[in-house]
PDB file of C-alpha atoms and ligand atoms in Angstrom:
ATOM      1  CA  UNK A   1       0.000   0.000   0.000  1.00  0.00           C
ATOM      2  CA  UNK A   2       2.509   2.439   0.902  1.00  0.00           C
ATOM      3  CA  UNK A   3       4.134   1.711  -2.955  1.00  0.00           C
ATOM      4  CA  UNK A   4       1.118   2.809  -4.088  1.00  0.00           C
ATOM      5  CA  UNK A   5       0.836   5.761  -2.319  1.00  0.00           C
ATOM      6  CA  UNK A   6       4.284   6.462  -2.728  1.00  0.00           C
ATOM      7  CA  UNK A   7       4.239   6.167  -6.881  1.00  0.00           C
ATOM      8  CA  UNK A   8       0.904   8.261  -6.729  1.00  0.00           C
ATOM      9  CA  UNK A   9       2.089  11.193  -4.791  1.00  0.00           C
ATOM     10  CA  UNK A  10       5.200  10.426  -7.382  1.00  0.00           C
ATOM     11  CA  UNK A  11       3.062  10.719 -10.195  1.00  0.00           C
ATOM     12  CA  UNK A  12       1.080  13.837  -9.216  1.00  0.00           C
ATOM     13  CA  UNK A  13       4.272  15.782  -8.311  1.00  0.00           C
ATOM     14  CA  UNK A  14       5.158  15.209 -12.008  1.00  0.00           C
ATOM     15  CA  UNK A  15       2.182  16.046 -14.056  1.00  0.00           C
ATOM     16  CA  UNK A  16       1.486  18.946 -11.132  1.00  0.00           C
ATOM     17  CA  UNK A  17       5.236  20.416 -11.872  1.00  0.00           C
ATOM     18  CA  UNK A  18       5.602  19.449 -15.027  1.00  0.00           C
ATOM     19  CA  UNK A  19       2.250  21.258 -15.998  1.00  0.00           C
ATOM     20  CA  UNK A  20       4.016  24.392 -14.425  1.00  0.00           C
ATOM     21  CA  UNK A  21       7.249  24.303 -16.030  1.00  0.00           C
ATOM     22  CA  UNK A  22       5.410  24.116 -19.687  1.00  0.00           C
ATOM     23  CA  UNK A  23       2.865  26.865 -19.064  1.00  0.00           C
ATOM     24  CA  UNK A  24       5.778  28.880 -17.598  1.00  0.00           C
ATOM     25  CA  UNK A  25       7.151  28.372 -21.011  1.00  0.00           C
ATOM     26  CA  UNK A  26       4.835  29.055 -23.032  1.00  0.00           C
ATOM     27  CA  UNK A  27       4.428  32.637 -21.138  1.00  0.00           C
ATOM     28  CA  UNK A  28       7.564  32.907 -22.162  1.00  0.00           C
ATOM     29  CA  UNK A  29       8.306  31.549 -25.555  1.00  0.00           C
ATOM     30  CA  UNK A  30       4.770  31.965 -27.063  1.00  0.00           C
ATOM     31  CA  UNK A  31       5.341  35.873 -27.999  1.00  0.00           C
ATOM     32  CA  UNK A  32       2.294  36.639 -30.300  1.00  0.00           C
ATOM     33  CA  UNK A  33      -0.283  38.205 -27.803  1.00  0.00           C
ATOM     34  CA  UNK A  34      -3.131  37.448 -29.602  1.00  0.00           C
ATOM     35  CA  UNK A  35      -1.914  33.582 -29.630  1.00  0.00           C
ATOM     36  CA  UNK A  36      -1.298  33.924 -26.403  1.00  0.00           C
ATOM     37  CA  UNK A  37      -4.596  34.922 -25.492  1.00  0.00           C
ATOM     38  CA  UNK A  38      -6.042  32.322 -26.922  1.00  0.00           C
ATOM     39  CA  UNK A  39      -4.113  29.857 -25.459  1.00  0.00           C
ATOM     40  CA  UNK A  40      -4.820  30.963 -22.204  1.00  0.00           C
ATOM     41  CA  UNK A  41      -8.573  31.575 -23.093  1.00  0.00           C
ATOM     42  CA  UNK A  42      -8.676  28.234 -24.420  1.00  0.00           C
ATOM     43  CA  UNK A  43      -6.175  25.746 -22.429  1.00  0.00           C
ATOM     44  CA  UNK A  44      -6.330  28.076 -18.903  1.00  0.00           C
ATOM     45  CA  UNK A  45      -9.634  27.088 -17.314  1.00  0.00           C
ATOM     46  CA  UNK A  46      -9.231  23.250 -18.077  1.00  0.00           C
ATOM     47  CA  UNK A  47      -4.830  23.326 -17.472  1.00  0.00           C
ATOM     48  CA  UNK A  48      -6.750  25.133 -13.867  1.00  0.00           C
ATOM     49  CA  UNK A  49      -9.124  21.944 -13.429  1.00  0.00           C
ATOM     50  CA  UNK A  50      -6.654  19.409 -13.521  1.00  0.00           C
ATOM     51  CA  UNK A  51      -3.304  21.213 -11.619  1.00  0.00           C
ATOM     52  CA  UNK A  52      -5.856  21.539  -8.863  1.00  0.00           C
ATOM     53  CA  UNK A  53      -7.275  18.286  -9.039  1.00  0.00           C
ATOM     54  CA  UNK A  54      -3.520  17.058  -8.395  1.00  0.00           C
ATOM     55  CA  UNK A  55      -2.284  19.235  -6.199  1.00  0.00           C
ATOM     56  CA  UNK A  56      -5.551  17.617  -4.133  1.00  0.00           C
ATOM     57  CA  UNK A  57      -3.945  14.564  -4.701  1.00  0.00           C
ATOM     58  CA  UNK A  58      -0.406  15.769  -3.564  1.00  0.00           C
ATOM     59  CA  UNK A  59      -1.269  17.164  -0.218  1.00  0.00           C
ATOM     60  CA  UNK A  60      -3.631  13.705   0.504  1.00  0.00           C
ATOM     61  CA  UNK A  61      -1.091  10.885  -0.542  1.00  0.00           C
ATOM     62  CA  UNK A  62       1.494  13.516   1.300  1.00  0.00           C
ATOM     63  CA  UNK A  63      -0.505  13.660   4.368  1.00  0.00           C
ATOM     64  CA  UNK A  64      -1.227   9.402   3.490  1.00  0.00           C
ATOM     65  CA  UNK A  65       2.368   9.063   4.226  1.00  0.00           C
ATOM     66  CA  UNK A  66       2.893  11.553   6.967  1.00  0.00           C
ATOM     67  CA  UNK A  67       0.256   9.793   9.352  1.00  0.00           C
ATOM     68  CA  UNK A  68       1.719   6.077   8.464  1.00  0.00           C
ATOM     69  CA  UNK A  69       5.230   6.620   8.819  1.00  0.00           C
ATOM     70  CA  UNK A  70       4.277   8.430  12.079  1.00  0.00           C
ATOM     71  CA  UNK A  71       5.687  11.068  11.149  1.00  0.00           C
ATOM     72  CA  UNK A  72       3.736  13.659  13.155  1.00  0.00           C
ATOM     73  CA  UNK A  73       5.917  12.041  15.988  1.00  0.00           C
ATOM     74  CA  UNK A  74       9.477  13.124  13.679  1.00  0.00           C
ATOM     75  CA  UNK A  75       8.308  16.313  12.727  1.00  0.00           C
ATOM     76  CA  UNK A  76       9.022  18.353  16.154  1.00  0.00           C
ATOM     77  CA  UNK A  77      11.833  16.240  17.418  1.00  0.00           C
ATOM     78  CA  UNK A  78      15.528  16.760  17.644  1.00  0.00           C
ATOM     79  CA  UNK A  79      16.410  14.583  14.695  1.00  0.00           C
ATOM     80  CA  UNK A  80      17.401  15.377  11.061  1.00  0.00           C
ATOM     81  CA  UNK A  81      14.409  14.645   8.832  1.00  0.00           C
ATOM     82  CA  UNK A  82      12.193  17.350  11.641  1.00  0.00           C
ATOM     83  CA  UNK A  83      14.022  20.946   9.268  1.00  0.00           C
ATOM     84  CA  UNK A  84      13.562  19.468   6.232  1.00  0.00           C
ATOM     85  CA  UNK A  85      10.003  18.022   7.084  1.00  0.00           C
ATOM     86  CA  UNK A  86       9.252  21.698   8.240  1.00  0.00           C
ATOM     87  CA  UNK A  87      10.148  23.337   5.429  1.00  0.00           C
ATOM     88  CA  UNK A  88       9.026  21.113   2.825  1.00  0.00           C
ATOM     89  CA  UNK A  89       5.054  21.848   4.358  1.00  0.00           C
ATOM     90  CA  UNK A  90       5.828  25.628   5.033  1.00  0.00           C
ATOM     91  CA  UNK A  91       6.445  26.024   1.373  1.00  0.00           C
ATOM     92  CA  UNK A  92       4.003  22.935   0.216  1.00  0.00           C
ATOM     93  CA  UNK A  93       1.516  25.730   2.703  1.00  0.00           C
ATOM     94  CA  UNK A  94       2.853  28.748   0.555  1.00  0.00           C
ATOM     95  CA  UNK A  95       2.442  27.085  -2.622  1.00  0.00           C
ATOM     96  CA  UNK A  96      -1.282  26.352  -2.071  1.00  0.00           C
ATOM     97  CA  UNK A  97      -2.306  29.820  -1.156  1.00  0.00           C
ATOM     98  CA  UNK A  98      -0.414  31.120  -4.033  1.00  0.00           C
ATOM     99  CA  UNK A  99      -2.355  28.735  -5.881  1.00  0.00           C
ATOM    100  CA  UNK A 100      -5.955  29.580  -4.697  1.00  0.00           C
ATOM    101  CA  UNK A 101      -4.736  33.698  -5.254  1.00  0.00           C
ATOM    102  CA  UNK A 102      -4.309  32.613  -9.400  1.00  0.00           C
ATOM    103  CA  UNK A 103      -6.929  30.343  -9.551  1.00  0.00           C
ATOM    104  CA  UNK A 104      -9.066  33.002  -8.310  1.00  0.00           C
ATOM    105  CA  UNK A 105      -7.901  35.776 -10.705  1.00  0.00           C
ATOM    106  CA  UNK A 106      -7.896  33.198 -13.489  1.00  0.00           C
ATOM    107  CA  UNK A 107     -11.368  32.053 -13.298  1.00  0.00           C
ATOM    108  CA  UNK A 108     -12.883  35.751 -12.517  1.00  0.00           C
ATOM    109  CA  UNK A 109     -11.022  37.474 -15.485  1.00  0.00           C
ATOM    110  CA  UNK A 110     -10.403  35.203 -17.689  1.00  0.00           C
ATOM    111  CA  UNK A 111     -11.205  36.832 -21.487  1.00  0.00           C
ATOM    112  CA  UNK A 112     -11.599  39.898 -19.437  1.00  0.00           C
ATOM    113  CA  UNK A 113      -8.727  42.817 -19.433  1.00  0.00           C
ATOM    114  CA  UNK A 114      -7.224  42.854 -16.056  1.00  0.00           C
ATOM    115  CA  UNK A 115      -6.315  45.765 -13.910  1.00  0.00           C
ATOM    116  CA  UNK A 116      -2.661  45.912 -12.776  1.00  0.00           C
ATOM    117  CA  UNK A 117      -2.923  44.649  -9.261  1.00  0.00           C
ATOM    118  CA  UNK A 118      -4.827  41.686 -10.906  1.00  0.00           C
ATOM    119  CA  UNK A 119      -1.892  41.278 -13.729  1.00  0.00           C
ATOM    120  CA  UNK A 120       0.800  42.297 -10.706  1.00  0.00           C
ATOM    121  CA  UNK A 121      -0.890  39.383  -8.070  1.00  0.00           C
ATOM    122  CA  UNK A 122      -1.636  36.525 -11.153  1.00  0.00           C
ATOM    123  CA  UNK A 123       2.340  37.092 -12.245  1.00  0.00           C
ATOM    124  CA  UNK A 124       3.754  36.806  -8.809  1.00  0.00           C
ATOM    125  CA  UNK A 125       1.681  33.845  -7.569  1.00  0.00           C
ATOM    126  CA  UNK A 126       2.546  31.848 -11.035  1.00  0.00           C
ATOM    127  CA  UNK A 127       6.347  32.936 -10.191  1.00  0.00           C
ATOM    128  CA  UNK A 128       5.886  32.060  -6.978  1.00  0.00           C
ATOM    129  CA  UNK A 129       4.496  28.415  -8.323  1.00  0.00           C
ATOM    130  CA  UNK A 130       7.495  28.136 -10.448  1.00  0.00           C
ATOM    131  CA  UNK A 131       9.881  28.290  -7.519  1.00  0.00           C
ATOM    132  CA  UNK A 132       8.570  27.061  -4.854  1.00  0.00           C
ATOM    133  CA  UNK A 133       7.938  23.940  -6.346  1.00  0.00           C
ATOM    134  CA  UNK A 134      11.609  23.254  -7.705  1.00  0.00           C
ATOM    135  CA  UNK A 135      12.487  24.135  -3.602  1.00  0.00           C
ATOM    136  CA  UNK A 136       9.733  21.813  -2.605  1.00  0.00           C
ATOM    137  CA  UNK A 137      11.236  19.148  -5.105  1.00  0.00           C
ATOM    138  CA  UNK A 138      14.788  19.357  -3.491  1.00  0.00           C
ATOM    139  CA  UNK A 139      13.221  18.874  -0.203  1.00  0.00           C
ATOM    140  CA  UNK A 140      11.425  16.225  -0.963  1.00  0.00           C
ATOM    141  CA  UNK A 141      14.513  14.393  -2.034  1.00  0.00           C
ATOM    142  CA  UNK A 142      16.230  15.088   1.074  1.00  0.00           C
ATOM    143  CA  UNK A 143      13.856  13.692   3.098  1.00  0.00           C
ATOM    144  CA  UNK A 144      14.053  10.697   0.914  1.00  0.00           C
ATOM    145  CA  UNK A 145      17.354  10.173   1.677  1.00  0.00           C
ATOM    146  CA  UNK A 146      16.939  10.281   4.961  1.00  0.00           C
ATOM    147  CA  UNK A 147      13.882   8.357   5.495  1.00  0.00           C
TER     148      UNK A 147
HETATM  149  C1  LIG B   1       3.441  20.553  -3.922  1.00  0.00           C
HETATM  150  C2  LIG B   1       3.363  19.553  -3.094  1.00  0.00           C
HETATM  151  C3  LIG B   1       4.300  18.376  -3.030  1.00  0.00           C
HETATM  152  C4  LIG B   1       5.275  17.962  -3.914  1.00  0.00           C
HETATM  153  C5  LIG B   1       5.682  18.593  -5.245  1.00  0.00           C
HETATM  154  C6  LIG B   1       5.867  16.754  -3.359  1.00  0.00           C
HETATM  155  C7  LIG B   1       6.873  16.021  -3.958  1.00  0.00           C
HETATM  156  C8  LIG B   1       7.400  14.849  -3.450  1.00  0.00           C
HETATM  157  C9  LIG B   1       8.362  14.015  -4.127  1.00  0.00           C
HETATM  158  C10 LIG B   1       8.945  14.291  -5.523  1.00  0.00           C
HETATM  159  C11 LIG B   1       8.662  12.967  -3.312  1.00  0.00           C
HETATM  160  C12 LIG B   1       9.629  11.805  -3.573  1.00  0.00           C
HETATM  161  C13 LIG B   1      11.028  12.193  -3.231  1.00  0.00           C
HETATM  162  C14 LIG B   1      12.028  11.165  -3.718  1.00  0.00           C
HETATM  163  O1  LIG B   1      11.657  10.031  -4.030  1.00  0.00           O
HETATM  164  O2  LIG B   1      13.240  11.506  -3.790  1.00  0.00           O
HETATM  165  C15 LIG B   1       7.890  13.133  -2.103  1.00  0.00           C
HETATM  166  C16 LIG B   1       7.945  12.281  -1.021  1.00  0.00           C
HETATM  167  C17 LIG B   1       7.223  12.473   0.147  1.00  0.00           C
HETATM  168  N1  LIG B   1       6.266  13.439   0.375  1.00  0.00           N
HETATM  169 FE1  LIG B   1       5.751  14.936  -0.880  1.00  0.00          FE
HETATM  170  N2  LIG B   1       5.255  16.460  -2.151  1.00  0.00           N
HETATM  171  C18 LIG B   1       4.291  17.428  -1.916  1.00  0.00           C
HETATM  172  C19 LIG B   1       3.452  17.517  -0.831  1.00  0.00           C
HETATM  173  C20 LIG B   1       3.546  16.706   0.303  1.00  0.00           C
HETATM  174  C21 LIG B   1       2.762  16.856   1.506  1.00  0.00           C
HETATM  175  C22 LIG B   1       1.674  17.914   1.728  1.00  0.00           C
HETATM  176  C23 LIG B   1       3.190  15.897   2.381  1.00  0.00           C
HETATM  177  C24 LIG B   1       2.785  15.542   3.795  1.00  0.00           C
HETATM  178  C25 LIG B   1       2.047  16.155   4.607  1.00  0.00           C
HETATM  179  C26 LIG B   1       4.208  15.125   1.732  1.00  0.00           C
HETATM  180  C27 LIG B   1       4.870  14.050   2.293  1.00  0.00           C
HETATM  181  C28 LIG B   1       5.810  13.287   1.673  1.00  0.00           C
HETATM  182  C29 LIG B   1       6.481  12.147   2.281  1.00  0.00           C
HETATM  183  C30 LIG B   1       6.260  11.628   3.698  1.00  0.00           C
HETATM  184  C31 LIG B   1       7.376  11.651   1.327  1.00  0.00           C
HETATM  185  C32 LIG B   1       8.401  10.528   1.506  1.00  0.00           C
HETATM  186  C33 LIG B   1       7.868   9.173   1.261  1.00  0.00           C
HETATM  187  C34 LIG B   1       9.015   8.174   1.361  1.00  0.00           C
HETATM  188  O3  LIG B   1      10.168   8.569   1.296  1.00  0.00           O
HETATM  189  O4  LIG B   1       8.729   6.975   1.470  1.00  0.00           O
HETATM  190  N3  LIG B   1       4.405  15.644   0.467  1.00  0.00           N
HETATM  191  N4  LIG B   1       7.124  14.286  -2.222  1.00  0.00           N
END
């Protein structure tokens, strides 16, 4: 069982990063606007659908292995996994709010011109996204070591 839970969480952390990676790409490399609002008209709301649907999945296989490896009994001790374990839900924490914050802007504007908070708040959380999840990655493997 814990395989299984193990290869999902696996799985969802690669379709949920690897979704960001490309669609930080293509914000990038895709540099005719009205292409790119298209794309974003088009691909946005259902790319929002399923990210969310496996970040869900992330945080309950996560929280899956947390509670059976008894981990909430590692977590505040004086040990070496308790940092990493810290920081690796801080961020995993961060990461969903900055979620929610462009969902939220998505879904309310999207085919709609945006004012600049809206542009400045959808930019930074997708940034945000971006990094936090290749810091979230190199925790992850730490703690795999260590476990
Ligand atoms: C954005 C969210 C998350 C991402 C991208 C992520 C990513 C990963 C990855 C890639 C691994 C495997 C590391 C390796 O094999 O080297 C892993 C393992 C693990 N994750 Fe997550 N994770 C996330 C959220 C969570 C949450 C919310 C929890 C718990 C509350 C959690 C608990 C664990 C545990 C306990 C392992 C180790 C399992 C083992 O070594 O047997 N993860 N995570």
């Amino acid at each position: 069982m814990m395989n299984l839970v193990l290869y999902i969480h696996l799985l969802a952390a690669t379709v949920w990063i690897g979704g960001s990676v490309f669609l930080f790409a293509l914000g990038i490399f895709l540099r005719d606007k009205d292409a790119q609002k298209k794309v974003y008209f088009y691909v946005g709301p259902i790319y929002g659908y399923v990210e969310s649907v496996w970040l869900t999945i992330l945080i309950i296989t996560g929280l899956w292995m947390f509670f059976h490896m008894g981990l909430e009994n590692v977590i505040h001790g004086e040990n070496l996994i308790a940092p990493i374990l810290q920081k690796k839900l801080f961020l995993v924490v961060l990461i969903t709010i900055a979620t929610i914050i462009h969902m939220y802007i998505a879904f309310k504007t999207n085919g709609l011109e945006r004012t600049p908070l809206q542009k400045f708040l959808s930019r930074a959380s997708s940034m945000a996204i971006f990094v936090l999840n290749l810091i979230i990655l190199w925790y992850a493997m730490e703690l795999r070591t260590l476990l």
